[in-house]
PDB file of C-alpha atoms in Angstrom:
ATOM      1  CA  MET A   1      -6.273  -1.725   1.839  1.00 54.00           C
ATOM      2  CA  SER A   2      -5.700  -5.166   0.375  1.00 59.00           C
ATOM      3  CA  GLY A   3      -3.281  -3.725  -2.134  1.00 59.00           C
ATOM      4  CA  ALA A   4      -6.036  -3.181  -4.679  1.00 54.00           C
ATOM      5  CA  THR A   5      -5.582   0.579  -4.687  1.00 55.00           C
ATOM      6  CA  LEU A   6      -1.948   0.209  -5.660  1.00 56.00           C
ATOM      7  CA  ALA A   7      -2.648  -2.661  -8.024  1.00 54.00           C
ATOM      8  CA  ALA A   8      -5.145  -0.586  -9.940  1.00 50.00           C
ATOM      9  CA  GLY A   9      -2.808   2.321 -10.560  1.00 53.00           C
ATOM     10  CA  PRO A  10      -3.172   6.034  -9.864  1.00 51.00           C
ATOM     11  CA  ARG A  11      -6.018   8.324 -10.757  1.00 47.00           C
ATOM     12  CA  VAL A  12      -4.838  10.403 -13.689  1.00 44.00           C
ATOM     13  CA  PRO A  13      -6.792  12.890 -15.801  1.00 45.00           C
ATOM     14  CA  LYS A  14      -7.263  12.383 -19.492  1.00 44.00           C
ATOM     15  CA  ALA A  15      -5.298  14.559 -21.803  1.00 44.00           C
ATOM     16  CA  GLY A  16      -6.954  17.281 -23.792  1.00 45.00           C
ATOM     17  CA  HIS A  17     -10.615  18.234 -23.766  1.00 42.00           C
ATOM     18  CA  GLU A  18     -11.744  14.964 -22.209  1.00 44.00           C
ATOM     19  CA  SER A  19     -10.257  15.960 -18.862  1.00 41.00           C
ATOM     20  CA  HIS A  20     -13.120  18.414 -18.371  1.00 41.00           C
ATOM     21  CA  GLY A  21     -15.867  15.924 -19.106  1.00 43.00           C
ATOM     22  CA  GLU A  22     -14.390  13.029 -17.174  1.00 44.00           C
ATOM     23  CA  LYS A  23     -11.973  14.142 -14.512  1.00 43.00           C
ATOM     24  CA  PHE A  24     -10.392  10.765 -13.910  1.00 40.00           C
ATOM     25  CA  THR A  25     -10.014   7.761 -16.149  1.00 41.00           C
ATOM     26  CA  LYS A  26      -8.657   5.447 -13.511  1.00 41.00           C
ATOM     27  CA  LYS A  27     -11.497   5.760 -11.047  1.00 40.00           C
ATOM     28  CA  ALA A  28     -11.799   3.369  -8.167  1.00 36.00           C
ATOM     29  CA  GLY A  29     -15.056   2.107  -9.582  1.00 38.00           C
ATOM     30  CA  ASP A  30     -13.092   0.635 -12.474  1.00 38.00           C
ATOM     31  CA  THR A  31     -10.106  -0.434 -10.438  1.00 38.00           C
ATOM     32  CA  ALA A  32     -11.729  -1.572  -7.226  1.00 36.00           C
ATOM     33  CA  GLY A  33      -9.623   0.830  -5.175  1.00 39.00           C
ATOM     34  CA  LEU A  34     -10.662   2.034  -1.777  1.00 39.00           C
ATOM     35  CA  GLY A  35     -11.559   5.493  -3.049  1.00 38.00           C
ATOM     36  CA  GLY A  36     -14.700   4.181  -4.777  1.00 40.00           C
ATOM     37  CA  VAL A  37     -15.808   2.480  -1.600  1.00 39.00           C
ATOM     38  CA  MET A  38     -15.287   5.310   0.843  1.00 39.00           C
ATOM     39  CA  GLY A  39     -15.823   8.358  -1.338  1.00 42.00           C
ATOM     40  CA  SER A  40     -13.533  11.315  -1.794  1.00 44.00           C
ATOM     41  CA  LEU A  41      -9.840  10.644  -1.376  1.00 49.00           C
ATOM     42  CA  ARG A  42      -9.225  13.733   0.723  1.00 61.00           C
ATOM     43  CA  VAL A  43     -12.113  12.914   3.067  1.00 67.00           C
ATOM     44  CA  VAL A  44     -10.746   9.402   3.525  1.00 63.00           C
ATOM     45  CA  GLU A  45      -7.288  10.724   4.277  1.00 68.00           C
ATOM     46  CA  LEU A  46      -8.596  13.126   6.909  1.00 72.00           C
ATOM     47  CA  GLN A  47     -10.585  10.367   8.581  1.00 74.00           C
ATOM     48  CA  LEU A  48      -7.624   8.012   8.600  1.00 74.00           C
ATOM     49  CA  VAL A  49      -5.309  10.680   9.985  1.00 79.00           C
ATOM     50  CA  ALA A  50      -7.820  11.272  12.784  1.00 80.00           C
ATOM     51  CA  PHE A  51      -7.928   7.529  13.544  1.00 75.00           C
ATOM     52  CA  ILE A  52      -4.139   7.300  13.564  1.00 81.00           C
ATOM     53  CA  VAL A  53      -3.753  10.269  15.914  1.00 83.00           C
ATOM     54  CA  VAL A  54      -6.353   8.887  18.327  1.00 82.00           C
ATOM     55  CA  PHE A  55      -4.866   5.406  18.315  1.00 78.00           C
ATOM     56  CA  SER A  56      -1.337   6.730  18.780  1.00 79.00           C
ATOM     57  CA  ALA A  57      -2.348   8.921  21.719  1.00 82.00           C
ATOM     58  CA  SER A  58      -4.446   6.236  23.383  1.00 80.00           C
ATOM     59  CA  GLY A  59      -1.445   4.167  24.448  1.00 85.00           C
ATOM     60  CA  LEU A  60      -3.119   1.006  23.145  1.00 87.00           C
ATOM     61  CA  VAL A  61      -0.743   0.498  20.220  1.00 89.00           C
ATOM     62  CA  PRO A  62       2.594  -1.221  20.927  1.00 90.00           C
ATOM     63  CA  VAL A  63       5.735   0.773  20.269  1.00 92.00           C
ATOM     64  CA  VAL A  64       6.794  -1.694  17.577  1.00 92.00           C
ATOM     65  CA  ASP A  65       3.590  -1.022  15.633  1.00 92.00           C
ATOM     66  CA  LEU A  66       3.989   2.735  16.106  1.00 91.00           C
ATOM     67  CA  LEU A  67       7.483   2.643  14.622  1.00 93.00           C
ATOM     68  CA  PHE A  68       6.666   0.183  11.834  1.00 94.00           C
ATOM     69  CA  PRO A  69       5.050   2.744   9.444  1.00 92.00           C
ATOM     70  CA  VAL A  70       8.031   5.062   9.919  1.00 92.00           C
ATOM     71  CA  PHE A  71      10.465   2.288   9.047  1.00 94.00           C
ATOM     72  CA  ILE A  72       8.400   1.180   6.037  1.00 93.00           C
ATOM     73  CA  SER A  73       8.131   4.737   4.705  1.00 90.00           C
ATOM     74  CA  ILE A  74      11.888   5.302   4.925  1.00 93.00           C
ATOM     75  CA  TYR A  75      12.559   1.882   3.405  1.00 93.00           C
ATOM     76  CA  ALA A  76      10.177   2.584   0.509  1.00 90.00           C
ATOM     77  CA  PHE A  77      11.860   5.903  -0.290  1.00 90.00           C
ATOM     78  CA  LEU A  78      15.295   4.260  -0.215  1.00 92.00           C
ATOM     79  CA  LEU A  79      14.182   1.447  -2.527  1.00 91.00           C
ATOM     80  CA  ASN A  80      12.554   3.864  -4.926  1.00 88.00           C
ATOM     81  CA  SER A  81      15.572   6.138  -5.106  1.00 89.00           C
ATOM     82  CA  THR A  82      18.341   3.526  -5.264  1.00 89.00           C
ATOM     83  CA  VAL A  83      17.095   0.143  -6.496  1.00 87.00           C
ATOM     84  CA  PHE A  84      13.743   0.471  -8.287  1.00 87.00           C
ATOM     85  CA  ARG A  85      13.741   3.831  -9.978  1.00 84.00           C
ATOM     86  CA  SER A  86      10.502   4.912 -11.616  1.00 78.00           C
ATOM     87  CA  TYR A  87      10.531   4.749 -15.428  1.00 76.00           C
ATOM     88  CA  GLY A  88       6.876   4.676 -16.438  1.00 64.00           C
ATOM     89  CA  LYS A  89       4.343   7.467 -16.653  1.00 64.00           C
ATOM     90  CA  PRO A  90       1.538   7.654 -14.055  1.00 55.00           C
ATOM     91  CA  GLU A  91      -1.037   6.315 -16.504  1.00 52.00           C
ATOM     92  CA  SER A  92       1.116   3.217 -17.127  1.00 53.00           C
ATOM     93  CA  LEU A  93       1.221   2.097 -13.493  1.00 58.00           C
ATOM     94  CA  GLN A  94      -1.966   0.044 -13.615  1.00 62.00           C
ATOM     95  CA  VAL A  95      -1.465  -3.652 -12.878  1.00 64.00           C
ATOM     96  CA  PHE A  96      -5.038  -4.904 -12.544  1.00 63.00           C
ATOM     97  CA  LYS A  97      -8.335  -3.736 -13.940  1.00 66.00           C
ATOM     98  CA  GLY A  98     -10.881  -4.921 -11.409  1.00 64.00           C
ATOM     99  CA  ASN A  99     -14.170  -6.538 -12.371  1.00 76.00           C
ATOM    100  CA  ARG A 100     -17.343  -6.716 -10.298  1.00 84.00           C
ATOM    101  CA  LEU A 101     -16.162  -9.760  -8.364  1.00 86.00           C
ATOM    102  CA  PHE A 102     -12.929  -8.001  -7.504  1.00 83.00           C
ATOM    103  CA  GLN A 103     -14.887  -4.964  -6.363  1.00 85.00           C
ATOM    104  CA  LEU A 104     -17.001  -7.135  -4.044  1.00 89.00           C
ATOM    105  CA  TYR A 105     -13.803  -8.685  -2.707  1.00 88.00           C
ATOM    106  CA  VAL A 106     -12.415  -5.253  -1.812  1.00 87.00           C
ATOM    107  CA  VAL A 107     -15.728  -4.034  -0.374  1.00 89.00           C
ATOM    108  CA  PHE A 108     -15.884  -7.114   1.846  1.00 92.00           C
ATOM    109  CA  GLY A 109     -12.345  -6.488   3.047  1.00 91.00           C
ATOM    110  CA  THR A 110     -13.169  -2.844   3.745  1.00 88.00           C
ATOM    111  CA  VAL A 111     -16.199  -3.752   5.844  1.00 91.00           C
ATOM    112  CA  ILE A 112     -14.634  -6.521   7.923  1.00 93.00           C
ATOM    113  CA  GLY A 113     -11.182  -4.945   8.124  1.00 92.00           C
ATOM    114  CA  LEU A 114     -11.978  -1.305   8.847  1.00 89.00           C
ATOM    115  CA  PHE A 115     -15.622  -0.527   9.586  1.00 90.00           C
ATOM    116  CA  LEU A 116     -16.543  -3.463  11.829  1.00 93.00           C
ATOM    117  CA  PRO A 117     -13.287  -3.383  13.850  1.00 93.00           C
ATOM    118  CA  LEU A 118     -13.839   0.339  14.393  1.00 90.00           C
ATOM    119  CA  ALA A 119     -17.361  -0.402  15.646  1.00 92.00           C
ATOM    120  CA  TYR A 120     -15.914  -3.161  17.820  1.00 94.00           C
ATOM    121  CA  VAL A 121     -13.367  -0.786  19.381  1.00 92.00           C
ATOM    122  CA  LEU A 122     -16.021   1.856  20.026  1.00 91.00           C
ATOM    123  CA  GLY A 123     -18.277  -0.789  21.514  1.00 93.00           C
ATOM    124  CA  GLY A 124     -15.433  -1.932  23.732  1.00 92.00           C
ATOM    125  CA  PHE A 125     -15.001   1.609  25.041  1.00 91.00           C
ATOM    126  CA  ALA A 126     -18.742   1.837  25.707  1.00 92.00           C
ATOM    127  CA  ARG A 127     -18.796  -1.501  27.543  1.00 90.00           C
ATOM    128  CA  GLY A 128     -15.575  -0.856  29.426  1.00 89.00           C
ATOM    129  CA  ASP A 129     -13.972  -3.932  27.820  1.00 90.00           C
ATOM    130  CA  GLN A 130     -10.347  -2.839  27.801  1.00 91.00           C
ATOM    131  CA  MET A 131      -9.124  -6.270  26.721  1.00 93.00           C
ATOM    132  CA  ALA A 132     -11.207  -6.156  23.540  1.00 92.00           C
ATOM    133  CA  VAL A 133     -10.064  -2.625  22.738  1.00 92.00           C
ATOM    134  CA  ARG A 134      -6.412  -3.420  23.343  1.00 93.00           C
ATOM    135  CA  ALA A 135      -6.592  -6.571  21.216  1.00 94.00           C
ATOM    136  CA  ALA A 136      -8.232  -4.963  18.161  1.00 93.00           C
ATOM    137  CA  THR A 137      -6.528  -1.557  18.137  1.00 93.00           C
ATOM    138  CA  PRO A 138      -3.105  -2.615  16.689  1.00 93.00           C
ATOM    139  CA  HIS A 139      -4.726  -4.170  13.626  1.00 93.00           C
ATOM    140  CA  LEU A 140      -6.924  -1.117  13.116  1.00 91.00           C
ATOM    141  CA  PHE A 141      -3.968   1.257  13.528  1.00 91.00           C
ATOM    142  CA  LEU A 142      -1.787  -0.579  11.010  1.00 92.00           C
ATOM    143  CA  LEU A 143      -4.631  -0.942   8.533  1.00 91.00           C
ATOM    144  CA  SER A 144      -5.434   2.769   8.761  1.00 88.00           C
ATOM    145  CA  PHE A 145      -1.791   3.596   8.041  1.00 88.00           C
ATOM    146  CA  GLN A 146      -1.729   1.116   5.168  1.00 89.00           C
ATOM    147  CA  VAL A 147      -4.862   2.558   3.561  1.00 87.00           C
ATOM    148  CA  LEU A 148      -3.524   6.093   3.964  1.00 85.00           C
ATOM    149  CA  SER A 149      -0.215   5.073   2.379  1.00 85.00           C
ATOM    150  CA  GLU A 150      -1.939   3.302  -0.517  1.00 83.00           C
ATOM    151  CA  ASN A 151      -4.163   6.288  -1.243  1.00 79.00           C
ATOM    152  CA  LEU A 152      -1.284   8.760  -1.097  1.00 79.00           C
ATOM    153  CA  ILE A 153       0.957   6.602  -3.275  1.00 78.00           C
ATOM    154  CA  SER A 154      -1.825   5.932  -5.750  1.00 73.00           C
ATOM    155  CA  GLY A 155      -2.728   9.615  -5.950  1.00 70.00           C
ATOM    156  CA  LEU A 156       0.801  10.996  -6.159  1.00 69.00           C
ATOM    157  CA  SER A 157       2.327   8.165  -8.232  1.00 72.00           C
ATOM    158  CA  ILE A 158       5.772   8.830  -6.795  1.00 77.00           C
ATOM    159  CA  PHE A 159       6.839   5.212  -6.365  1.00 83.00           C
ATOM    160  CA  SER A 160       7.720   2.582  -8.932  1.00 85.00           C
ATOM    161  CA  LEU A 161       5.637  -0.561  -9.313  1.00 87.00           C
ATOM    162  CA  PRO A 162       7.895  -2.920  -7.288  1.00 88.00           C
ATOM    163  CA  VAL A 163       7.829  -0.537  -4.330  1.00 88.00           C
ATOM    164  CA  ARG A 164       4.067  -0.134  -4.677  1.00 87.00           C
ATOM    165  CA  ALA A 165       3.721  -3.920  -4.614  1.00 88.00           C
ATOM    166  CA  LEU A 166       5.979  -4.438  -1.617  1.00 91.00           C
ATOM    167  CA  LEU A 167       4.217  -1.918   0.639  1.00 91.00           C
ATOM    168  CA  PRO A 168       0.901  -3.804   1.107  1.00 91.00           C
ATOM    169  CA  ILE A 169       2.801  -7.070   1.415  1.00 94.00           C
ATOM    170  CA  LEU A 170       4.962  -5.757   4.249  1.00 94.00           C
ATOM    171  CA  TYR A 171       1.984  -4.184   5.992  1.00 94.00           C
ATOM    172  CA  SER A 172      -0.043  -7.378   5.629  1.00 94.00           C
ATOM    173  CA  MET A 173       2.741  -9.512   7.047  1.00 95.00           C
ATOM    174  CA  ARG A 174       3.001  -7.272  10.093  1.00 95.00           C
ATOM    175  CA  ARG A 175      -0.771  -7.169  10.581  1.00 94.00           C
ATOM    176  CA  LEU A 176      -0.972 -10.957  10.609  1.00 95.00           C
ATOM    177  CA  PHE A 177       0.925 -10.867  13.912  1.00 95.00           C
ATOM    178  CA  SER A 178      -1.578  -8.347  15.283  1.00 94.00           C
ATOM    179  CA  LEU A 179      -4.470 -10.470  14.053  1.00 96.00           C
ATOM    180  CA  THR A 180      -2.962 -13.530  15.714  1.00 96.00           C
ATOM    181  CA  GLY A 181      -2.897 -11.661  19.007  1.00 95.00           C
ATOM    182  CA  TRP A 182      -6.503 -10.551  18.500  1.00 95.00           C
ATOM    183  CA  VAL A 183      -7.680 -14.104  17.777  1.00 96.00           C
ATOM    184  CA  THR A 184      -5.778 -15.442  20.777  1.00 95.00           C
ATOM    185  CA  SER A 185      -7.347 -12.806  23.023  1.00 94.00           C
ATOM    186  CA  THR A 186     -10.932 -13.407  21.887  1.00 94.00           C
ATOM    187  CA  PHE A 187     -10.810 -17.209  21.879  1.00 94.00           C
ATOM    188  CA  PHE A 188      -8.503 -18.057  24.770  1.00 92.00           C
ATOM    189  CA  LEU A 189      -8.218 -15.073  27.113  1.00 90.00           C
ATOM    190  CA  THR A 190     -11.752 -13.664  27.095  1.00 86.00           C
ATOM    191  CA  LYS A 191     -14.020 -15.442  29.551  1.00 84.00           C
ATOM    192  CA  LEU A 192     -17.772 -15.267  29.931  1.00 81.00           C
ATOM    193  CA  PRO A 193     -19.117 -14.031  33.277  1.00 80.00           C
ATOM    194  CA  PRO A 194     -20.647 -16.645  35.630  1.00 83.00           C
ATOM    195  CA  ASP A 195     -24.200 -15.769  34.647  1.00 82.00           C
ATOM    196  CA  PRO A 196     -23.845 -14.265  31.159  1.00 83.00           C
ATOM    197  CA  SER A 197     -26.647 -12.389  29.496  1.00 88.00           C
ATOM    198  CA  PHE A 198     -27.501 -12.609  25.825  1.00 91.00           C
ATOM    199  CA  GLN A 199     -25.691  -9.321  25.196  1.00 91.00           C
ATOM    200  CA  ASP A 200     -22.537 -10.653  26.847  1.00 89.00           C
ATOM    201  CA  GLU A 201     -22.529 -13.818  24.755  1.00 92.00           C
ATOM    202  CA  ALA A 202     -23.300 -11.894  21.568  1.00 93.00           C
ATOM    203  CA  TRP A 203     -20.459  -9.464  22.270  1.00 94.00           C
ATOM    204  CA  ILE A 204     -17.949 -12.240  22.891  1.00 94.00           C
ATOM    205  CA  TRP A 205     -18.933 -14.143  19.752  1.00 94.00           C
ATOM    206  CA  PHE A 206     -18.937 -10.959  17.690  1.00 96.00           C
ATOM    207  CA  GLY A 207     -15.302 -10.410  18.633  1.00 95.00           C
ATOM    208  CA  ARG A 208     -14.397 -14.036  17.945  1.00 95.00           C
ATOM    209  CA  VAL A 209     -16.039 -14.170  14.528  1.00 97.00           C
ATOM    210  CA  LEU A 210     -14.691 -10.761  13.529  1.00 97.00           C
ATOM    211  CA  SER A 211     -11.108 -11.524  14.531  1.00 96.00           C
ATOM    212  CA  ALA A 212     -11.155 -14.959  12.888  1.00 97.00           C
ATOM    213  CA  THR A 213     -12.695 -13.586   9.689  1.00 96.00           C
ATOM    214  CA  ASN A 214     -10.029 -10.888   9.451  1.00 96.00           C
ATOM    215  CA  ALA A 215      -7.268 -13.404  10.044  1.00 96.00           C
ATOM    216  CA  VAL A 216      -8.590 -15.724   7.318  1.00 96.00           C
ATOM    217  CA  TYR A 217      -9.290 -12.931   4.832  1.00 96.00           C
ATOM    218  CA  TYR A 218      -5.918 -11.217   5.113  1.00 95.00           C
ATOM    219  CA  THR A 219      -4.029 -14.501   5.131  1.00 96.00           C
ATOM    220  CA  ILE A 220      -5.712 -15.441   1.850  1.00 95.00           C
ATOM    221  CA  ASN A 221      -5.181 -11.924   0.527  1.00 94.00           C
ATOM    222  CA  LEU A 222      -1.454 -12.087   1.258  1.00 95.00           C
ATOM    223  CA  PHE A 223      -0.668 -15.609   0.104  1.00 96.00           C
ATOM    224  CA  ALA A 224      -3.229 -15.973  -2.719  1.00 94.00           C
ATOM    225  CA  PHE A 225      -3.364 -12.466  -4.208  1.00 91.00           C
ATOM    226  CA  LEU A 226      -0.515 -10.143  -3.250  1.00 92.00           C
ATOM    227  CA  ILE A 227       2.430 -12.550  -3.432  1.00 93.00           C
ATOM    228  CA  PRO A 228       1.490 -14.906  -6.320  1.00 93.00           C
ATOM    229  CA  MET A 229      -0.497 -12.440  -8.486  1.00 89.00           C
ATOM    230  CA  PHE A 230       0.163  -8.799  -7.702  1.00 89.00           C
ATOM    231  CA  LEU A 231       3.917  -8.960  -7.056  1.00 91.00           C
ATOM    232  CA  PRO A 232       4.949 -10.896 -10.228  1.00 91.00           C
ATOM    233  CA  ARG A 233       2.761  -8.705 -12.462  1.00 89.00           C
ATOM    234  CA  ALA A 234       4.166  -5.578 -10.894  1.00 87.00           C
ATOM    235  CA  PHE A 235       7.752  -6.694 -11.538  1.00 89.00           C
ATOM    236  CA  GLU A 236       6.900  -7.811 -15.068  1.00 89.00           C
ATOM    237  CA  ARG A 237       5.283  -4.491 -15.874  1.00 86.00           C
ATOM    238  CA  TYR A 238       8.167  -2.614 -14.266  1.00 86.00           C
ATOM    239  CA  PHE A 239      10.819  -4.360 -16.364  1.00 87.00           C
ATOM    240  CA  GLN A 240       8.751  -3.760 -19.508  1.00 84.00           C
ATOM    241  CA  GLU A 241       8.575  -0.063 -18.705  1.00 83.00           C
ATOM    242  CA  ARG A 242      12.292   0.023 -17.924  1.00 82.00           C
ATOM    243  CA  ASP A 243      13.219  -1.663 -21.202  1.00 82.00           C
ATOM    244  CA  HIS A 244      10.888   0.659 -23.109  1.00 79.00           C
ATOM    245  CA  TYR A 245      12.393   3.704 -21.427  1.00 76.00           C
ATOM    246  CA  LYS A 246      15.959   2.593 -22.148  1.00 79.00           C
ATOM    247  CA  ALA A 247      15.042   1.903 -25.762  1.00 80.00           C
ATOM    248  CA  GLU A 248      13.692   5.439 -26.140  1.00 75.00           C
ATOM    249  CA  HIS A 249      16.583   6.982 -24.199  1.00 72.00           C
ATOM    250  CA  PRO A 250      19.736   5.116 -25.210  1.00 77.00           C
ATOM    251  CA  PRO A 251      22.888   6.062 -23.358  1.00 73.00           C
ATOM    252  CA  LYS A 252      25.023   8.551 -25.164  1.00 71.00           C
ATOM    253  CA  GLU A 253      28.140   6.976 -26.629  1.00 64.00           C
ATOM    254  CA  LYS A 254      31.336   8.634 -25.619  1.00 60.00           C
ATOM    255  CA  LYS A 255      33.487   9.713 -28.514  1.00 60.00           C
ATOM    256  CA  PRO A 256      36.916   8.088 -28.532  1.00 60.00           C
ATOM    257  CA  ASN A 257      39.683  10.338 -27.403  1.00 62.00           C
ATOM    258  CA  GLN A 258      41.391  11.732 -30.462  1.00 58.00           C
ATOM    259  CA  PRO A 259      45.142  12.361 -30.267  1.00 61.00           C
ATOM    260  CA  LEU A 260      46.070  15.956 -29.983  1.00 58.00           C
ATOM    261  CA  PRO A 261      47.695  17.388 -33.155  1.00 60.00           C
ATOM    262  CA  THR A 262      51.464  17.576 -32.905  1.00 62.00           C
ATOM    263  CA  PRO A 263      52.867  21.042 -33.369  1.00 60.00           C
ATOM    264  CA  SER A 264      54.646  21.532 -36.668  1.00 58.00           C
ATOM    265  CA  ALA A 265      58.419  22.004 -36.591  1.00 54.00           C
ATOM    266  CA  PRO A 266      59.515  25.636 -37.010  1.00 57.00           C
ATOM    267  CA  GLN A 267      60.875  26.420 -40.424  1.00 57.00           C
ATOM    268  CA  ASP A 268      64.542  27.351 -40.655  1.00 53.00           C
ATOM    269  CA  LYS A 269      65.163  30.952 -41.569  1.00 52.00           C
ATOM    270  CA  LYS A 270      66.831  31.493 -44.899  1.00 51.00           C
ATOM    271  CA  GLU A 271      70.372  32.685 -44.593  1.00 50.00           C
ATOM    272  CA  HIS A 272      70.997  35.990 -46.280  1.00 49.00           C
TER     273      HIS A 272
END
């Protein structure tokens, strides 16, 4: 969700007999992708599709956010087919190899960005707090779409590295606007009742801390990881793969046009 799934490269099987013993060499446990945190890729995709359908049908997501994934998907396909064509093999698309600290970083982002906001939205439905639900749902919708896109792209390896790097950046930039609206709602628009109970105060502060933590985390993730670290490495690796591909597949030289042979003059017949 933070771009780590795409940064770590796709899951590809080993060649030969090792593919039976170890199905995948680029597991999320090694790459800090979301798949290692949430389990099977297909199960994650089904859950995210269910979230997206529910959020879309609830009427709580603005039209701009509903159309944003469609625009980004079309834009990514156009970039991949016209500007940044894929040259490398799936196993060469790894940009980072995550260590334990990187894994903790992704796990923390998964918990505060997906699990706790989902609990917050469900709690808002249970409490009848429509303002809390409406404020948190856009971020959760966009993040669910981003995670689904990252998992699909990482599993299918159909996009080149620059496109894979730009997707989480674009999603993160859009989600910062949603997070700003969530923070504004929890800190400035939500008011405590005249005689609040402990549960009321705890609920309000839970929303404030959760929204602020998400805003800080994804701001740091965008401006300290994706843009200065992930994006340059992705472009560097892409140009290396492109140069290597062109070196192995040089363009065929066209043979110079040879002049057509002139027909020989007919011999004069001997006079008898």
